[in-house]
Amino acid sequence: MSTRREITEDGKELYFDHGAPYFTANHKDVMALVCEWEAKGLVAEWKESTGIFDCVATKFIGIEKEGSSKKYVGIPGMNAMCRAMCHEPGVEAKFGTTVGTLQWLEDKNLWSPKDLDGKTLGHFDAMVASDKNVVSPRVTAVTGRPPPLDMSLVQELAPKLEEVPVLPCFCVMLAFSEPLSSFRYL
């Protein structure tokens, strides 16, 4: 979940949410956290319809109808929850650092991420990978480096990750001089 900020030529600041456009929650423990975020003003229900534009058929398909699971968005942007969690007691946030590799330290039962130069970034009890590509050989094709997570270290995770679908897509971030009052599906 990310919010990108851009400044226009006339000095106006624009915000673009990209990554996850919204999220859903079905597990009771996660819903409790979402309710807490909602009470703090970090999230709100999103009631907009979503769909996919089929470039070949030149029309929108798969438009979600009312009644599907409740969707939430971050307020003021999708990174609101992440920013709030960075200020929780015991959390140390690091920004502007690229993790090059992740190493599992069996003897210490800890994760040890390293930056692109091989410098250790610390030792951690848990690790969250927000993208299946941390184990994908496609990373090597793009970066010339091996995937950051060596699946031989966590063999029980490999079959589970294979089940996660990856649909490549492009994200277009547009700003309009006037608000769009209505949008018609083709």
GROMACS .gro file of C-alpha atoms in nm:
model
  186
    1MET     CA    1   0.000   0.000   0.000
    2SER     CA    2   0.153   0.324  -0.105
    3THR     CA    3   0.068   0.689  -0.152
    4ARG     CA    4   0.277   0.887  -0.398
    5ARG     CA    5   0.289   1.266  -0.384
    6GLU     CA    6   0.359   1.485  -0.683
    7ILE     CA    7   0.379   1.865  -0.712
    8THR     CA    8   0.223   2.026  -1.022
    9GLU     CA    9   0.384   2.313  -1.211
   10ASP     CA   10   0.154   2.556  -1.027
   11GLY     CA   11   0.260   2.415  -0.685
   12LYS     CA   12  -0.049   2.205  -0.612
   13GLU     CA   13   0.023   1.881  -0.427
   14LEU     CA   14  -0.137   1.567  -0.573
   15TYR     CA   15  -0.178   1.233  -0.396
   16PHE     CA   16  -0.193   0.901  -0.582
   17ASP     CA   17  -0.272   0.574  -0.407
   18HIS     CA   18  -0.121   0.277  -0.584
   19GLY     CA   19  -0.049  -0.081  -0.496
   20ALA     CA   20  -0.359  -0.207  -0.317
   21PRO     CA   21  -0.656   0.014  -0.417
   22TYR     CA   22  -0.860  -0.120  -0.123
   23PHE     CA   23  -0.861  -0.416   0.113
   24THR     CA   24  -1.115  -0.656   0.262
   25ALA     CA   25  -1.112  -0.844   0.591
   26ASN     CA   26  -1.300  -1.159   0.686
   27HIS     CA   27  -1.113  -1.299   0.987
   28LYS     CA   28  -1.251  -1.181   1.324
   29ASP     CA   29  -0.907  -1.081   1.459
   30VAL     CA   30  -0.832  -0.877   1.146
   31MET     CA   31  -1.180  -0.722   1.160
   32ALA     CA   32  -1.111  -0.616   1.520
   33LEU     CA   33  -0.798  -0.437   1.399
   34VAL     CA   34  -0.989  -0.276   1.109
   35CYS     CA   35  -1.257  -0.153   1.354
   36GLU     CA   36  -0.980  -0.004   1.569
   37TRP     CA   37  -0.834   0.170   1.261
   38GLU     CA   38  -1.181   0.292   1.164
   39ALA     CA   39  -1.232   0.439   1.514
   40LYS     CA   40  -0.897   0.621   1.482
   41GLY     CA   41  -0.996   0.760   1.140
   42LEU     CA   42  -0.727   0.562   0.956
   43VAL     CA   43  -0.970   0.370   0.731
   44ALA     CA   44  -1.321   0.408   0.595
   45GLU     CA   45  -1.554   0.185   0.398
   46TRP     CA   46  -1.514   0.226   0.023
   47LYS     CA   47  -1.840   0.187  -0.166
   48GLU     CA   48  -1.719   0.238  -0.523
   49SER     CA   49  -1.755  -0.027  -0.792
   50THR     CA   50  -1.444  -0.181  -0.941
   51GLY     CA   51  -1.377  -0.360  -1.266
   52ILE     CA   52  -1.117  -0.447  -1.524
   53PHE     CA   53  -1.082  -0.280  -1.863
   54ASP     CA   54  -1.035  -0.540  -2.138
   55CYS     CA   55  -0.816  -0.373  -2.403
   56VAL     CA   56  -0.906  -0.632  -2.668
   57ALA     CA   57  -1.282  -0.607  -2.620
   58THR     CA   58  -1.248  -0.234  -2.536
   59LYS     CA   59  -1.494  -0.255  -2.250
   60PHE     CA   60  -1.509  -0.295  -1.874
   61ILE     CA   61  -1.564  -0.648  -1.750
   62GLY     CA   62  -1.606  -0.803  -1.408
   63ILE     CA   63  -1.777  -0.500  -1.255
   64GLU     CA   64  -1.839  -0.577  -0.887
   65LYS     CA   65  -2.197  -0.536  -0.774
   66GLU     CA   66  -2.338  -0.424  -0.440
   67GLY     CA   67  -2.333  -0.689  -0.170
   68SER     CA   68  -1.979  -0.823  -0.224
   69SER     CA   69  -1.743  -0.808   0.075
   70LYS     CA   70  -1.697  -0.477   0.248
   71LYS     CA   71  -1.403  -0.281   0.107
   72TYR     CA   72  -1.188  -0.037   0.304
   73VAL     CA   73  -0.949   0.241   0.206
   74GLY     CA   74  -0.688   0.426   0.405
   75ILE     CA   75  -0.758   0.784   0.515
   76PRO     CA   76  -0.613   1.019   0.391
   77GLY     CA   77  -0.422   0.764   0.179
   78MET     CA   78  -0.365   0.391   0.158
   79ASN     CA   79  -0.043   0.416   0.356
   80ALA     CA   80  -0.226   0.555   0.664
   81MET     CA   81  -0.229   0.222   0.851
   82CYS     CA   82   0.138   0.157   0.773
   83ARG     CA   83   0.235   0.507   0.891
   84ALA     CA   84   0.037   0.458   1.212
   85MET     CA   85   0.198   0.118   1.279
   86CYS     CA   86   0.543   0.278   1.241
   87HIS     CA   87   0.467   0.481   1.556
   88GLU     CA   88   0.361   0.181   1.767
   89PRO     CA   89   0.581   0.108   2.072
   90GLY     CA   90   0.869  -0.124   1.987
   91VAL     CA   91   0.848  -0.065   1.611
   92GLU     CA   92   1.158   0.063   1.433
   93ALA     CA   93   1.081   0.183   1.081
   94LYS     CA   94   1.350   0.213   0.814
   95PHE     CA   95   1.284   0.394   0.490
   96GLY     CA   96   1.488   0.440   0.174
   97THR     CA   97   1.664   0.106   0.219
   98THR     CA   98   1.642  -0.176  -0.031
   99VAL     CA   99   1.658  -0.529   0.107
  100GLY     CA  100   1.888  -0.731  -0.118
  101THR     CA  101   1.866  -1.065   0.061
  102LEU     CA  102   1.695  -1.226   0.359
  103GLN     CA  103   1.880  -1.482   0.564
  104TRP     CA  104   1.726  -1.716   0.824
  105LEU     CA  105   1.954  -1.755   1.127
  106GLU     CA  106   1.860  -2.103   1.247
  107ASP     CA  107   2.070  -2.087   1.564
  108LYS     CA  108   1.909  -1.757   1.674
  109ASN     CA  109   1.563  -1.822   1.528
  110LEU     CA  110   1.573  -1.477   1.363
  111TRP     CA  111   1.558  -1.318   1.019
  112SER     CA  112   1.858  -1.114   0.904
  113PRO     CA  113   1.788  -0.886   0.606
  114LYS     CA  114   2.085  -0.738   0.421
  115ASP     CA  115   2.097  -0.435   0.195
  116LEU     CA  116   2.224  -0.444  -0.164
  117ASP     CA  117   2.584  -0.406  -0.042
  118GLY     CA  118   2.550  -0.702   0.196
  119LYS     CA  119   2.529  -0.489   0.513
  120THR     CA  120   2.310  -0.645   0.784
  121LEU     CA  121   2.003  -0.431   0.860
  122GLY     CA  122   1.928  -0.596   1.195
  123HIS     CA  123   1.775  -0.915   1.333
  124PHE     CA  124   1.400  -0.970   1.345
  125ASP     CA  125   1.155  -1.224   1.489
  126ALA     CA  126   0.915  -1.195   1.195
  127MET     CA  127   0.924  -1.095   0.832
  128VAL     CA  128   0.643  -0.973   0.607
  129ALA     CA  129   0.689  -1.000   0.231
  130SER     CA  130   0.434  -0.786   0.052
  131ASP     CA  131   0.505  -0.923  -0.294
  132LYS     CA  132   0.524  -1.279  -0.423
  133ASN     CA  133   0.813  -1.163  -0.640
  134VAL     CA  134   1.052  -1.189  -0.342
  135VAL     CA  135   1.081  -1.557  -0.441
  136SER     CA  136   1.030  -1.528  -0.816
  137PRO     CA  137   1.305  -1.605  -1.068
  138ARG     CA  138   1.161  -1.308  -1.263
  139VAL     CA  139   1.345  -1.086  -1.013
  140THR     CA  140   1.674  -1.208  -1.161
  141ALA     CA  141   1.560  -1.122  -1.514
  142VAL     CA  142   1.478  -0.765  -1.407
  143THR     CA  143   1.751  -0.692  -1.152
  144GLY     CA  144   2.032  -0.934  -1.243
  145ARG     CA  145   2.026  -1.051  -0.879
  146PRO     CA  146   1.877  -1.364  -0.725
  147PRO     CA  147   1.537  -1.336  -0.554
  148PRO     CA  148   1.574  -1.189  -0.202
  149LEU     CA  149   1.413  -1.485  -0.028
  150ASP     CA  150   1.586  -1.820  -0.076
  151MET     CA  151   1.301  -2.071  -0.067
  152SER     CA  152   1.535  -2.347   0.049
  153LEU     CA  153   1.534  -2.167   0.386
  154VAL     CA  154   1.156  -2.193   0.423
  155GLN     CA  155   1.063  -2.499   0.219
  156GLU     CA  156   0.714  -2.534   0.368
  157LEU     CA  157   0.628  -2.188   0.232
  158ALA     CA  158   0.718  -2.263  -0.133
  159PRO     CA  159   0.406  -2.466  -0.225
  160LYS     CA  160   0.181  -2.208  -0.059
  161LEU     CA  161   0.337  -1.923  -0.257
  162GLU     CA  162   0.295  -2.115  -0.582
  163GLU     CA  163  -0.082  -2.102  -0.523
  164VAL     CA  164  -0.084  -1.722  -0.501
  165PRO     CA  165  -0.182  -1.581  -0.841
  166VAL     CA  166   0.024  -1.299  -0.986
  167LEU     CA  167  -0.144  -1.083  -1.248
  168PRO     CA  168   0.097  -0.830  -1.395
  169CYS     CA  169  -0.060  -0.494  -1.464
  170PHE     CA  170   0.023  -0.133  -1.533
  171CYS     CA  171  -0.086   0.144  -1.303
  172VAL     CA  172  -0.178   0.477  -1.459
  173MET     CA  173  -0.199   0.771  -1.222
  174LEU     CA  174  -0.402   1.056  -1.371
  175ALA     CA  175  -0.502   1.394  -1.236
  176PHE     CA  176  -0.786   1.597  -1.386
  177SER     CA  177  -0.826   1.974  -1.362
  178GLU     CA  178  -1.196   1.927  -1.279
  179PRO     CA  179  -1.358   1.650  -1.072
  180LEU     CA  180  -1.516   1.369  -1.267
  181SER     CA  181  -1.883   1.388  -1.164
  182SER     CA  182  -1.984   1.065  -1.333
  183PHE     CA  183  -1.817   0.779  -1.512
  184ARG     CA  184  -1.998   0.559  -1.761
  185TYR     CA  185  -1.890   0.203  -1.826
  186LEU     CA  186  -1.860   0.114  -2.193
   0.00000   0.00000   0.00000
